Coordinates of C-alpha atoms in Angstrom, one line a residue:
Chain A
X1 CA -30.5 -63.5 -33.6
X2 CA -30.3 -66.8 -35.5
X3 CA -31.0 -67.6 -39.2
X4 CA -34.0 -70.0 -39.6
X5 CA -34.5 -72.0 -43.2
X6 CA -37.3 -74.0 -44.1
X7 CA -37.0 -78.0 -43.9
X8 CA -37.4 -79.8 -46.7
X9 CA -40.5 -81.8 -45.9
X10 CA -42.8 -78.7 -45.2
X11 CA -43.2 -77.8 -49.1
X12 CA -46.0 -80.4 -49.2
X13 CA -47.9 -78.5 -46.9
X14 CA -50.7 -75.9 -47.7
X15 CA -49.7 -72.6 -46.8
X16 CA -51.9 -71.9 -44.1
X17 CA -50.8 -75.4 -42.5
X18 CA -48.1 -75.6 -39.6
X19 CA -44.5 -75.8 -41.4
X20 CA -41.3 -77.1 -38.7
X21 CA -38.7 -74.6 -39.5
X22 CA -35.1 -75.4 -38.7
X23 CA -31.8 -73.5 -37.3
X24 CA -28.9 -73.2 -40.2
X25 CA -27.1 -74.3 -37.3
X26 CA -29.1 -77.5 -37.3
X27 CA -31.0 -77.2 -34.1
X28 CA -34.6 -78.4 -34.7
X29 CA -37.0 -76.3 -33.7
X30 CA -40.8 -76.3 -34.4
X31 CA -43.1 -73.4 -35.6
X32 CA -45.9 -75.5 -34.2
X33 CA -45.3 -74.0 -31.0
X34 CA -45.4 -70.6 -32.0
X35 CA -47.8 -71.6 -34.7
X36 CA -47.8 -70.1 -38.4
X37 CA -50.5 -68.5 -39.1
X38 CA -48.0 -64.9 -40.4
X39 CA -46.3 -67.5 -41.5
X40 CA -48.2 -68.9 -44.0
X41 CA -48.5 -65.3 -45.5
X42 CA -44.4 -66.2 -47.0
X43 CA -42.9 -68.3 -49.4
X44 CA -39.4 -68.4 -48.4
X45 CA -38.4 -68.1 -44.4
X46 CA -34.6 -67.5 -45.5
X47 CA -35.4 -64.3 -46.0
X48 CA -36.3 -63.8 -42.5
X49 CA -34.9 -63.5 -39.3
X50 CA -36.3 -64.9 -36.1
X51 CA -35.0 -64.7 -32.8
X52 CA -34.7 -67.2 -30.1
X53 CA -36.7 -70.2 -29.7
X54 CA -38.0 -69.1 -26.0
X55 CA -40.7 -66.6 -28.7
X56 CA -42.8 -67.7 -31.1
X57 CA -40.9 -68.6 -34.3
X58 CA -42.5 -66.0 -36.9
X59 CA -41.7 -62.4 -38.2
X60 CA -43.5 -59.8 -35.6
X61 CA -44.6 -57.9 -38.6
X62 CA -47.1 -61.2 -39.2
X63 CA -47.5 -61.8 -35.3
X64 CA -48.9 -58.2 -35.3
X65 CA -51.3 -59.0 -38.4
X66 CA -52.3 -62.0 -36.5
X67 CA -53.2 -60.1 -33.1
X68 CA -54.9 -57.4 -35.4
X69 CA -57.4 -59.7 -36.2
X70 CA -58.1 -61.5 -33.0
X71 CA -58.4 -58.1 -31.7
X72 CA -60.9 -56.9 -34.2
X73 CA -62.6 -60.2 -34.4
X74 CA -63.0 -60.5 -30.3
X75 CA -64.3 -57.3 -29.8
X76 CA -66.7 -57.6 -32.4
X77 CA -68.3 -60.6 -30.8
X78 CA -68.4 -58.5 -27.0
X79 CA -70.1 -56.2 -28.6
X80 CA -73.2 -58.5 -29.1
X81 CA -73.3 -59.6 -25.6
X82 CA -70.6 -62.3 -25.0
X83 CA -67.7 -61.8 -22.5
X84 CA -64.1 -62.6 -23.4
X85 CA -63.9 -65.2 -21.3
X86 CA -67.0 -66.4 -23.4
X87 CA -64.8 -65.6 -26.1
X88 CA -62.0 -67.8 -25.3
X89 CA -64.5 -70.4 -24.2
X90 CA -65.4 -70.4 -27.8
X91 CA -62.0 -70.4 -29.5
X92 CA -61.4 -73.7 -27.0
X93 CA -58.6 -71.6 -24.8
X94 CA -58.1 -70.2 -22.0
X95 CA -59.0 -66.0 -21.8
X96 CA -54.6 -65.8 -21.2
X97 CA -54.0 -67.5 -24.2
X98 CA -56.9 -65.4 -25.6
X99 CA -55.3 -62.3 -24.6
X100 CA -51.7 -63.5 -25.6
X101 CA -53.0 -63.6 -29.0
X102 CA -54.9 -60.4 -28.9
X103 CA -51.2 -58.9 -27.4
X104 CA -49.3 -60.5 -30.2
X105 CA -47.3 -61.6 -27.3
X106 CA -48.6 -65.2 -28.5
X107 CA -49.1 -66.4 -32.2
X108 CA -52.6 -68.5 -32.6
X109 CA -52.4 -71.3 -33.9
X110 CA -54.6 -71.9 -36.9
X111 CA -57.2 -73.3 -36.1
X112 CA -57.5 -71.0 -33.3
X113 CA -58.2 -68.7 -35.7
X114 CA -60.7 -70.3 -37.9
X115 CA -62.6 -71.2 -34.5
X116 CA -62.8 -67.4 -34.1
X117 CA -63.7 -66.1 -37.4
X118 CA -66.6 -69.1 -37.5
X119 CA -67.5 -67.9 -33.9
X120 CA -67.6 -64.2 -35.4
X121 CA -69.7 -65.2 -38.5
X122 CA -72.0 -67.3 -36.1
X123 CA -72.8 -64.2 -33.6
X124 CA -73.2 -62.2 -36.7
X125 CA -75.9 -64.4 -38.2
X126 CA -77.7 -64.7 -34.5
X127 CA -77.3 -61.1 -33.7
X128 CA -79.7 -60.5 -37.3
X129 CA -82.5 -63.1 -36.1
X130 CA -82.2 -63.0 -32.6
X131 CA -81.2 -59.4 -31.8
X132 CA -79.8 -59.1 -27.9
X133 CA -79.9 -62.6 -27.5
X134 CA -76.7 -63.8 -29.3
X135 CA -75.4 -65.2 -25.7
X136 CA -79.1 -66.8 -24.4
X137 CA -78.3 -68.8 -27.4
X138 CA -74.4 -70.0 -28.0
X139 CA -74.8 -70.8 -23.9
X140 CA -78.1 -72.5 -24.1
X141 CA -77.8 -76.1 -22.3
X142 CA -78.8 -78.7 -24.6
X143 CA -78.0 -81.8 -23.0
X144 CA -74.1 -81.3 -22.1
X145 CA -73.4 -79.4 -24.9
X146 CA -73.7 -75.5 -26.3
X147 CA -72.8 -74.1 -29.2
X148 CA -69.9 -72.3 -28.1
X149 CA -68.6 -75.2 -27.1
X150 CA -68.9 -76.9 -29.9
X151 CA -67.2 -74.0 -32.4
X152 CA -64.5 -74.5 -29.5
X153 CA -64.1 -77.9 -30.0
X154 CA -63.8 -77.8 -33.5
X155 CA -67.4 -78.9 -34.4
X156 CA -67.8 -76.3 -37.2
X157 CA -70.7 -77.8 -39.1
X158 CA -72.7 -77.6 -35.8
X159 CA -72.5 -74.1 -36.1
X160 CA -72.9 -73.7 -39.3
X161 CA -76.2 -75.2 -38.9
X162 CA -76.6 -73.1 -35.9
X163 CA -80.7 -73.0 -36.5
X164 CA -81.3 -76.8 -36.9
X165 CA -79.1 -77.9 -34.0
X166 CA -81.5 -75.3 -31.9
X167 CA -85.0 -75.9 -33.8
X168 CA -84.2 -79.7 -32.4
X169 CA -84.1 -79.0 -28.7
X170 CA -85.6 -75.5 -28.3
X171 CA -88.3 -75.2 -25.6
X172 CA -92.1 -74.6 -27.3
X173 CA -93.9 -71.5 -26.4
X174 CA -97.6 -71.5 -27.0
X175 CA -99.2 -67.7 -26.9
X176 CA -103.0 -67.3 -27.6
X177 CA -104.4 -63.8 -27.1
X178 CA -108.2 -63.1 -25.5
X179 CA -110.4 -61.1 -27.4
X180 CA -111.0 -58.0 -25.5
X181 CA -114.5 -58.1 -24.5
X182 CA -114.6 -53.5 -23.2
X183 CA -112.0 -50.9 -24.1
X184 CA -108.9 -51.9 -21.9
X185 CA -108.1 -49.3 -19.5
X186 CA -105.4 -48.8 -21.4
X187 CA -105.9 -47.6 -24.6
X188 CA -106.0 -44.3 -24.1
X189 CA -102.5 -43.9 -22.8
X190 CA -101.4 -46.3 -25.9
X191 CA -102.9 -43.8 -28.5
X192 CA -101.0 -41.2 -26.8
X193 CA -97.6 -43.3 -26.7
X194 CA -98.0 -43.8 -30.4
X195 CA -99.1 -40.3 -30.6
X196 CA -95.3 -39.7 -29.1
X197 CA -97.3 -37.4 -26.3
X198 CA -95.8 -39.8 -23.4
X199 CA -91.6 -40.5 -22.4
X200 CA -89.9 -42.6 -20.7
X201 CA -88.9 -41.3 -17.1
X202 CA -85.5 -39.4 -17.1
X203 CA -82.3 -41.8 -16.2
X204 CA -80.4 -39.6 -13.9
X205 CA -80.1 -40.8 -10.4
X206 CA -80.9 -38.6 -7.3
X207 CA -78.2 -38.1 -4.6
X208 CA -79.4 -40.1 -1.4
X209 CA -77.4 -40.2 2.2
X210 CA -76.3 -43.6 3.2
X211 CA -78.7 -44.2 6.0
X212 CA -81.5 -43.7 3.3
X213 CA -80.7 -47.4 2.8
X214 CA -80.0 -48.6 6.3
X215 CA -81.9 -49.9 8.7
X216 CA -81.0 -52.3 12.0
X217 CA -83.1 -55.7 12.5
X218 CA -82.8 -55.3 16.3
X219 CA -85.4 -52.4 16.3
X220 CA -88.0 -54.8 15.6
X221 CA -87.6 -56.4 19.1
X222 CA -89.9 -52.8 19.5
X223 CA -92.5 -53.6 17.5
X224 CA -93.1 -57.5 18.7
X225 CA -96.4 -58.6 17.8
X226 CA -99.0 -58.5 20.8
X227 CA -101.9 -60.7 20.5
X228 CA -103.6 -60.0 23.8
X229 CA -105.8 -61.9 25.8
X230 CA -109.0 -61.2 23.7
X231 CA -110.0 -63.4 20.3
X232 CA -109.6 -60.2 18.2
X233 CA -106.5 -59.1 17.1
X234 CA -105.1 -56.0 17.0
X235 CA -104.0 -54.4 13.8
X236 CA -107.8 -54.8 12.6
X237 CA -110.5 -52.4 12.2
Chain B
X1 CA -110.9 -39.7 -3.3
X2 CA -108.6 -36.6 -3.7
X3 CA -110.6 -34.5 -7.2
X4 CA -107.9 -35.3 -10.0
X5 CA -106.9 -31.6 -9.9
X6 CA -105.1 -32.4 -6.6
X7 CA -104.4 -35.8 -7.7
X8 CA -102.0 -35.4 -10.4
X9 CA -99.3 -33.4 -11.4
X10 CA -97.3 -33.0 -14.8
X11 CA -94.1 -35.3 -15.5
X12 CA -90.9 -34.7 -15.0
X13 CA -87.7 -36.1 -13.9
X14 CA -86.9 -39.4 -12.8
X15 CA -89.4 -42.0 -11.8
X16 CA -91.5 -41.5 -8.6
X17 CA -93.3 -43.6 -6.1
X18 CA -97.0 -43.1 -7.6
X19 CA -96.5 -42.7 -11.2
X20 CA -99.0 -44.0 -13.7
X21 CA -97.2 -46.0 -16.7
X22 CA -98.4 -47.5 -19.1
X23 CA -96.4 -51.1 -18.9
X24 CA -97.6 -54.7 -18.5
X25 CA -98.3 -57.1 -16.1
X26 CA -97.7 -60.8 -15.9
X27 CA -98.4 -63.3 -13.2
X28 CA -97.9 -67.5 -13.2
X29 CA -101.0 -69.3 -13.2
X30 CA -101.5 -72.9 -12.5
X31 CA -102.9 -75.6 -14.6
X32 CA -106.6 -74.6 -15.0
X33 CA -105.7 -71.3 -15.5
X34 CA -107.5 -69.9 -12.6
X35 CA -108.3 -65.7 -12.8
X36 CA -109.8 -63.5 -10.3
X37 CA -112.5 -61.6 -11.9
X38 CA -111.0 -58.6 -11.6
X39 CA -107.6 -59.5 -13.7
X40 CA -109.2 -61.3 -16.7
X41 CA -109.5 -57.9 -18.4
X42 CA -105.4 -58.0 -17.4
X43 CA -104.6 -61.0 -19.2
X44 CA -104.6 -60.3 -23.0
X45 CA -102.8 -63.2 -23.9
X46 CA -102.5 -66.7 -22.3
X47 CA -98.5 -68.2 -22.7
X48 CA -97.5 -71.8 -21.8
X49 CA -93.6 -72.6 -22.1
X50 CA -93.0 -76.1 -22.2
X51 CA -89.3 -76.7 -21.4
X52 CA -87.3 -78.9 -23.6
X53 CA -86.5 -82.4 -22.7
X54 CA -88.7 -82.2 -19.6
X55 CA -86.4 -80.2 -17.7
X56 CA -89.2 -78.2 -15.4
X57 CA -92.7 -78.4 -15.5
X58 CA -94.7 -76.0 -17.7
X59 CA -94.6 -72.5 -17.3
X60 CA -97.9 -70.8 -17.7
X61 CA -98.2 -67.2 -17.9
X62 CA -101.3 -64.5 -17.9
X63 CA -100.2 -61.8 -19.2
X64 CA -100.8 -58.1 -21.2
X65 CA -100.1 -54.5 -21.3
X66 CA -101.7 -52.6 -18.5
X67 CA -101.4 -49.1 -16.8
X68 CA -99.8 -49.4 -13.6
X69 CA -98.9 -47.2 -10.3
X70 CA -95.0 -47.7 -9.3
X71 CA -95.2 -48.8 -5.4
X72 CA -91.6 -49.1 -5.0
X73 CA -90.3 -45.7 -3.1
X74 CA -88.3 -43.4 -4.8
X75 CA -85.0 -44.3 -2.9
X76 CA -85.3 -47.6 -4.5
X77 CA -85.0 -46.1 -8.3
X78 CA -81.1 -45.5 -6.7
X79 CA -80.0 -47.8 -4.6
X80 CA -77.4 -49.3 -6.3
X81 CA -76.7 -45.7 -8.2
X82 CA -75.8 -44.1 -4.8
X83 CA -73.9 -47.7 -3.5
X84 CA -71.6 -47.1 -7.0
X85 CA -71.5 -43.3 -6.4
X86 CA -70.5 -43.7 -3.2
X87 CA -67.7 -46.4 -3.8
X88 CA -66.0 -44.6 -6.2
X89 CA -65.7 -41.3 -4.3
X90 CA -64.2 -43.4 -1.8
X91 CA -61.9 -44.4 -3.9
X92 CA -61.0 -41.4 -4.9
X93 CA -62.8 -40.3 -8.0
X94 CA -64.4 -36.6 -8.1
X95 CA -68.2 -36.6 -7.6
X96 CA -69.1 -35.3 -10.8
X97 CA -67.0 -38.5 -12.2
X98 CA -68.6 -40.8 -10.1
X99 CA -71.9 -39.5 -10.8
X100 CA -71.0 -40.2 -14.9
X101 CA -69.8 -43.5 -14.3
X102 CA -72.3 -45.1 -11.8
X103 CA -75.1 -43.4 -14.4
X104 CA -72.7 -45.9 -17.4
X105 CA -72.8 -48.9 -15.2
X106 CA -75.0 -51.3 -17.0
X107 CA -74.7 -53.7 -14.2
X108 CA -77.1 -51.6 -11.5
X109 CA -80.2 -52.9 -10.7
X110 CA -83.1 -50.9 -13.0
X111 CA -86.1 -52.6 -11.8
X112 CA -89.2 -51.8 -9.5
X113 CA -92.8 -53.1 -8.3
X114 CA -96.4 -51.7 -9.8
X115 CA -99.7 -52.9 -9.6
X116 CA -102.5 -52.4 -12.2
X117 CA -105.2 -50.4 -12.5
X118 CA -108.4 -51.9 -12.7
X119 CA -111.9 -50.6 -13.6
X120 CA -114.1 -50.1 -9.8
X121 CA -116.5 -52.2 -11.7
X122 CA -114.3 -55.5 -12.2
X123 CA -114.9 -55.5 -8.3
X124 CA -117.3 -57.3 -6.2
X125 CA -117.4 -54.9 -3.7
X126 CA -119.6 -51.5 -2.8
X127 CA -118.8 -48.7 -5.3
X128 CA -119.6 -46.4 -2.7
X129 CA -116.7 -47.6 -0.2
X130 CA -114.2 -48.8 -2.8
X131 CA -113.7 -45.5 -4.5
X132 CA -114.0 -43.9 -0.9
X133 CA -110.3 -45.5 -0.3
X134 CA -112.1 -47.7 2.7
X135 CA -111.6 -51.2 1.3
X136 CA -107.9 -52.8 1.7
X137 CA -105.9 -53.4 -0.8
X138 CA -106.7 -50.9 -3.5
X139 CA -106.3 -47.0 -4.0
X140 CA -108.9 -45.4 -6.1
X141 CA -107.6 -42.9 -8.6
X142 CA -109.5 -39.7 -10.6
X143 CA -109.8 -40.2 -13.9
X144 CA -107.1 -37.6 -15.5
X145 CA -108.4 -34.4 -17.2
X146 CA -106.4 -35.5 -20.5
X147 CA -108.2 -38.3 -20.2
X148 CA -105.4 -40.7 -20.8
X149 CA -106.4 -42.5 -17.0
X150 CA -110.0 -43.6 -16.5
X151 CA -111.6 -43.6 -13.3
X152 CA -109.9 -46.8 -12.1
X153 CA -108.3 -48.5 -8.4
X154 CA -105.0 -49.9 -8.0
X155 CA -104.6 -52.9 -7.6
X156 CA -102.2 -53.5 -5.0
X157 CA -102.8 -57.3 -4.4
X158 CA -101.3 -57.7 -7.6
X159 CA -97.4 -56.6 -7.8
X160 CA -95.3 -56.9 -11.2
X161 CA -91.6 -56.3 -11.5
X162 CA -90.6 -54.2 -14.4
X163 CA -87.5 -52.4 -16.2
X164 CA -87.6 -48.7 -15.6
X165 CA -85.8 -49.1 -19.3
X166 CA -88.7 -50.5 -20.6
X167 CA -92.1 -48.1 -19.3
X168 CA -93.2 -45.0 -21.0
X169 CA -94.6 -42.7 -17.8
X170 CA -98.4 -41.6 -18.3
X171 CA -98.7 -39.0 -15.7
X172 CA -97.3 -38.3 -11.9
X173 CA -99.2 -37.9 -8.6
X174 CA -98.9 -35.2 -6.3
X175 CA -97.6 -35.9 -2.6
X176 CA -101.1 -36.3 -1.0
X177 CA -101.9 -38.4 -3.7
X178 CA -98.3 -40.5 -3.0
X179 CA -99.4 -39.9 0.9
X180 CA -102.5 -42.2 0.2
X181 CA -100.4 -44.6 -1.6
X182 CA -98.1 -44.9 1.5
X183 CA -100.9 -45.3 3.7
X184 CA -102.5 -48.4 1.6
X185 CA -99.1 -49.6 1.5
X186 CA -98.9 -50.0 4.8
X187 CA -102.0 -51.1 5.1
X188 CA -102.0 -53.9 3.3
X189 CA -98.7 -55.1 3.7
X190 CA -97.9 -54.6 7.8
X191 CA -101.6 -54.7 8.5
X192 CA -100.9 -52.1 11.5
X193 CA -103.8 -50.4 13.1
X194 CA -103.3 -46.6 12.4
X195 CA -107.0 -45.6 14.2
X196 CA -104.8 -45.6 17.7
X197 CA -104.8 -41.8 17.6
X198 CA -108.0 -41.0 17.5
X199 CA -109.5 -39.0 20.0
X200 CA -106.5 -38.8 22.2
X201 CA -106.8 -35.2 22.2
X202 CA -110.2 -36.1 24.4
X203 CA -108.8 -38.8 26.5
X204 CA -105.9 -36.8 27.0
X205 CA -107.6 -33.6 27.7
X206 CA -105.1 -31.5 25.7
X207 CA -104.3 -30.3 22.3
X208 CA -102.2 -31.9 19.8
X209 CA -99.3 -29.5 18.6
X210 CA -96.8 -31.1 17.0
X211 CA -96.8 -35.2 15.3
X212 CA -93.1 -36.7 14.5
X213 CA -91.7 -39.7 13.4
X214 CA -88.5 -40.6 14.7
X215 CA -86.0 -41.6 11.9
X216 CA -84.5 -44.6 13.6
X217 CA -87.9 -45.9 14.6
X218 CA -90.7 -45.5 11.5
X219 CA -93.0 -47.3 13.9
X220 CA -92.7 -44.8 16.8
X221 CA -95.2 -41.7 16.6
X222 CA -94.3 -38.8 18.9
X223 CA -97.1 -36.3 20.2
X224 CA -96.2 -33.0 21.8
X225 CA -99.1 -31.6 23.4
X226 CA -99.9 -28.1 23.8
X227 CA -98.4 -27.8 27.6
X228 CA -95.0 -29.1 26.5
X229 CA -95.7 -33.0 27.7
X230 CA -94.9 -35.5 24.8
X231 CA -96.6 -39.0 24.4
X232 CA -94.9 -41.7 22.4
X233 CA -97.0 -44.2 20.5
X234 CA -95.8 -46.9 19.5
X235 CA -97.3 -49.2 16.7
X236 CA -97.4 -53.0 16.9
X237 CA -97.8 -55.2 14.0
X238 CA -99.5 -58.3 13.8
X239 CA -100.0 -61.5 11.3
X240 CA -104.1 -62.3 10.3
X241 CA -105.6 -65.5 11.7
X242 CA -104.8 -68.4 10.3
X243 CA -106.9 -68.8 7.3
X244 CA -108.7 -72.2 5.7
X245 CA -106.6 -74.4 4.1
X246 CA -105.9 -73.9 0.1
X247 CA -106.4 -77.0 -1.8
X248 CA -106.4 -77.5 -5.5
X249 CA -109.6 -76.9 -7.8
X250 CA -110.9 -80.3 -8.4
X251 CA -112.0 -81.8 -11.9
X252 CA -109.1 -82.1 -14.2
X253 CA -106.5 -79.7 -15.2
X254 CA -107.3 -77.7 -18.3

């Protein structure tokens, strides 16, 4: 274990900002590799003891905070529709690194972080307007660009403005209903569905053999067609 | 027609060949907007997508809610839930396990084929002959005694895919009803000619006791004859003559 002190420069820095933290020993080593963001949580890194430089240079009490929140965070956005590889897509990493920091095996980086709390906030807001299409619209094409890419690339007022940037290149739908000119054949069976006198067909599945779904290609050589010598063809009556 | 006391039966269970649901229907229509007669009571709304940036042409849609037959068999409805079953068991996992996790796999395939129903009177064709089940391409139904399905044909020209997530079921057919359904099916899709038994009992000079059909040949009829001789019939599809060429309506596109 080796004692780590704060370098001089880094107390211009705002907290949540990288800080290079040095061995007493005098061998440099930088937190921007590990990133900060437990870090930033502490005033004075004397205090703290950090192990060797092959692991992220912050406490593991802040490391754990950190993966606590990516965690949360992630699998709140899977759970309106995206993968985790979308996910890391997003964040502008790759679903390892994604993982790493969901593990707390790897510290993010700040503004990994922000990039996934926006990414969070902005399936949040598109979950309320656009229920069940939250991933139709961060992956829509628009030109080479999406929206998840652009929270991934650090284009945060894009996403803000989420609405705009999709008003602008969103594909028109025209709908114009006819006028019924009889009762539709219909309308009976809608009274009753509003009546809650129909269901919905049960989900369960029926047991089937294999060879219920098989069939061989070569029996049709059996079945060739057989015009005749006639005009008419059989098969018509 | 089979009288709708024979025709239908109450619902239960999963989804059948044959059931009536009340879903929609939605076809791609070209510029004008052509519409057989017979589906313009289908379309309650008219839809046009134009894609952003020009990246396709414009979609244009006919669409509304309709009650429809299911005409994909039974054995579709699980495909992909017996595949999964299946996989898992052979992997190891106890049935009653495999049957709870292939029924949680989102990823199966839910969907089907139906066709409309249709009033007999949106048809240009005799009344008489239509509702007798003799015209190709439609199956007449009963009107239901709950009244919930008019007198009506299906439509079986015209074949939607749908979400078994997303129908409510309005009533279920019995298996002579399902038999007829089969039977149109085949008609109109394999256009085989199925009038190749008649009178063989005459030309043959015995009686018919027993009709099979081979599993590993659905095309092969077997006929064992009341002296123990067997005949084997064997069905032969064919394509209908070439028809005149399509070409576009003329005047301008709407």
């Amino acid at each position: 274990m080796t004692v780590l002190e704060e370098a001089p420069t880094s107390s211009s820095l705002r907290p949540d900002q990288p800080r290079q933290v040095e061995l007493i020993h005098g061998l440099l080593t930088g937190a921007v590799f590990g990133t900060n963001a437990g870090m930033s949580l502490h005033a004075n890194l004397r205090q703290h003891v950090f192990g060797l430089t092959t692991v992220p240079a912050v406490e593991p009490r802040f490391t754990a905070l950190a993966a606590d929140e990516v965690r949360r965070l992630r699998d709140d956005i899977c759970r309106r529709g995206l993968t985790r590889q979308d996910v890391a897509r997003g964040v502008g990493v790759d679903r390892r690194s994604l993982s790493g920091y969901a593990s707390g095996e790897i510290n993010p980086h700040p503004e990994r972080l922000d990039a996934l709390r926006i990414l969070a906030r902005v399936t949040r807001e598109i979950e309320v307007e656009r229920p069940t299409h939250v991933r139709d619209v961060l992956l829509a094409q628009r030109g080479e660009d999406t929206l998840l890419d652009a929270v991934g690339s650090g284009r945060y007022a894009v996403a803000a403005a989420w609405r705009t940037w999709l008003a602008r290149f969103e594909a028109q739908v025209d709908v114009r209903p006819r006028a019924p000119v009889v009762e539709p054949v219909w309308s009976a069976a809608a009274r009753a569905l509003a009546d809650g006198r129909l269901t919905a067909p049960s989900r369960t599945g029926t047991v089937r053999s294999a060879d219920t779904y098989e069939m061989d290609v070569t029996e049709a050589s059996g079945v060739e067609e057989d015009l005749g010598s006639g005009g008419r063809r059989r098969g018509y009556q | 027609m089979i009288p709708a006391d024979e025709f239908y039966v109450p619902a239960n269970g999963p989804p059948q060949q044959g059931d009536v649901l009340l879903a929609g229907v939605a076809r791609l229509v070209a510029a004008d907007r052509f519409t057989p007669l017979q589906w313009s009571r289908l379309d309650a709304y008219d839809v046009t997508v134009t894609s952003a940036g020009g990246e396709h042409t414009d979609l244009r849609l006919a669409t509304g809610p309709a009650l429809v037959m299911v005409t994909s068999h039974d054995c579709h409805f699980d495909k992909e839930w017996n595949r999964r079953r299946a996989a898992l068991m052979n992997d190891g996992v106890p049935e009653a396990e495999a049957e709870r996790l292939a029924g949680e796999d989102t990823t199966l395939d839910r969907t089907f084929t139906a066709s409309p129903l249709i009033r007999p009177e949106e048809l240009d064709v005799d009344r008489g002959n239509l509702m007798a089940g003799k015209v190709l391409g439609y199956l007449p139904v009963p009107a239901s005694a709950d009244g919930l399905v008019p007198e009506a044909v299906v439509d079986l020209t015209y074949r939607v895919t749908l979400d078994r997530l997303d129908i409510v079921r309005v009533v279920s057919v019995s298996t002579p009803a399902r038999a007829q359904l089969r039977y149109a099916l085949t008609r109109l899709d394999s256009l085989r000619a199925v009038t190749i038994g008649f009178e063989i009992e005459a030309v043959v000079g015995r009686h018919i006791e027993h009709v099979t059909f081979p599993k590993s040949n659905p095309l092969l009829v077997r006929l064992e004859l009341d002296d123990g001789s067997m005949i084997e019939l064997l069905q032969q599809p064919t394509d209908p003559d070439e028809g005149p060429a399509r070409a576009a309506p003329s005047g301008p596109a709407a």
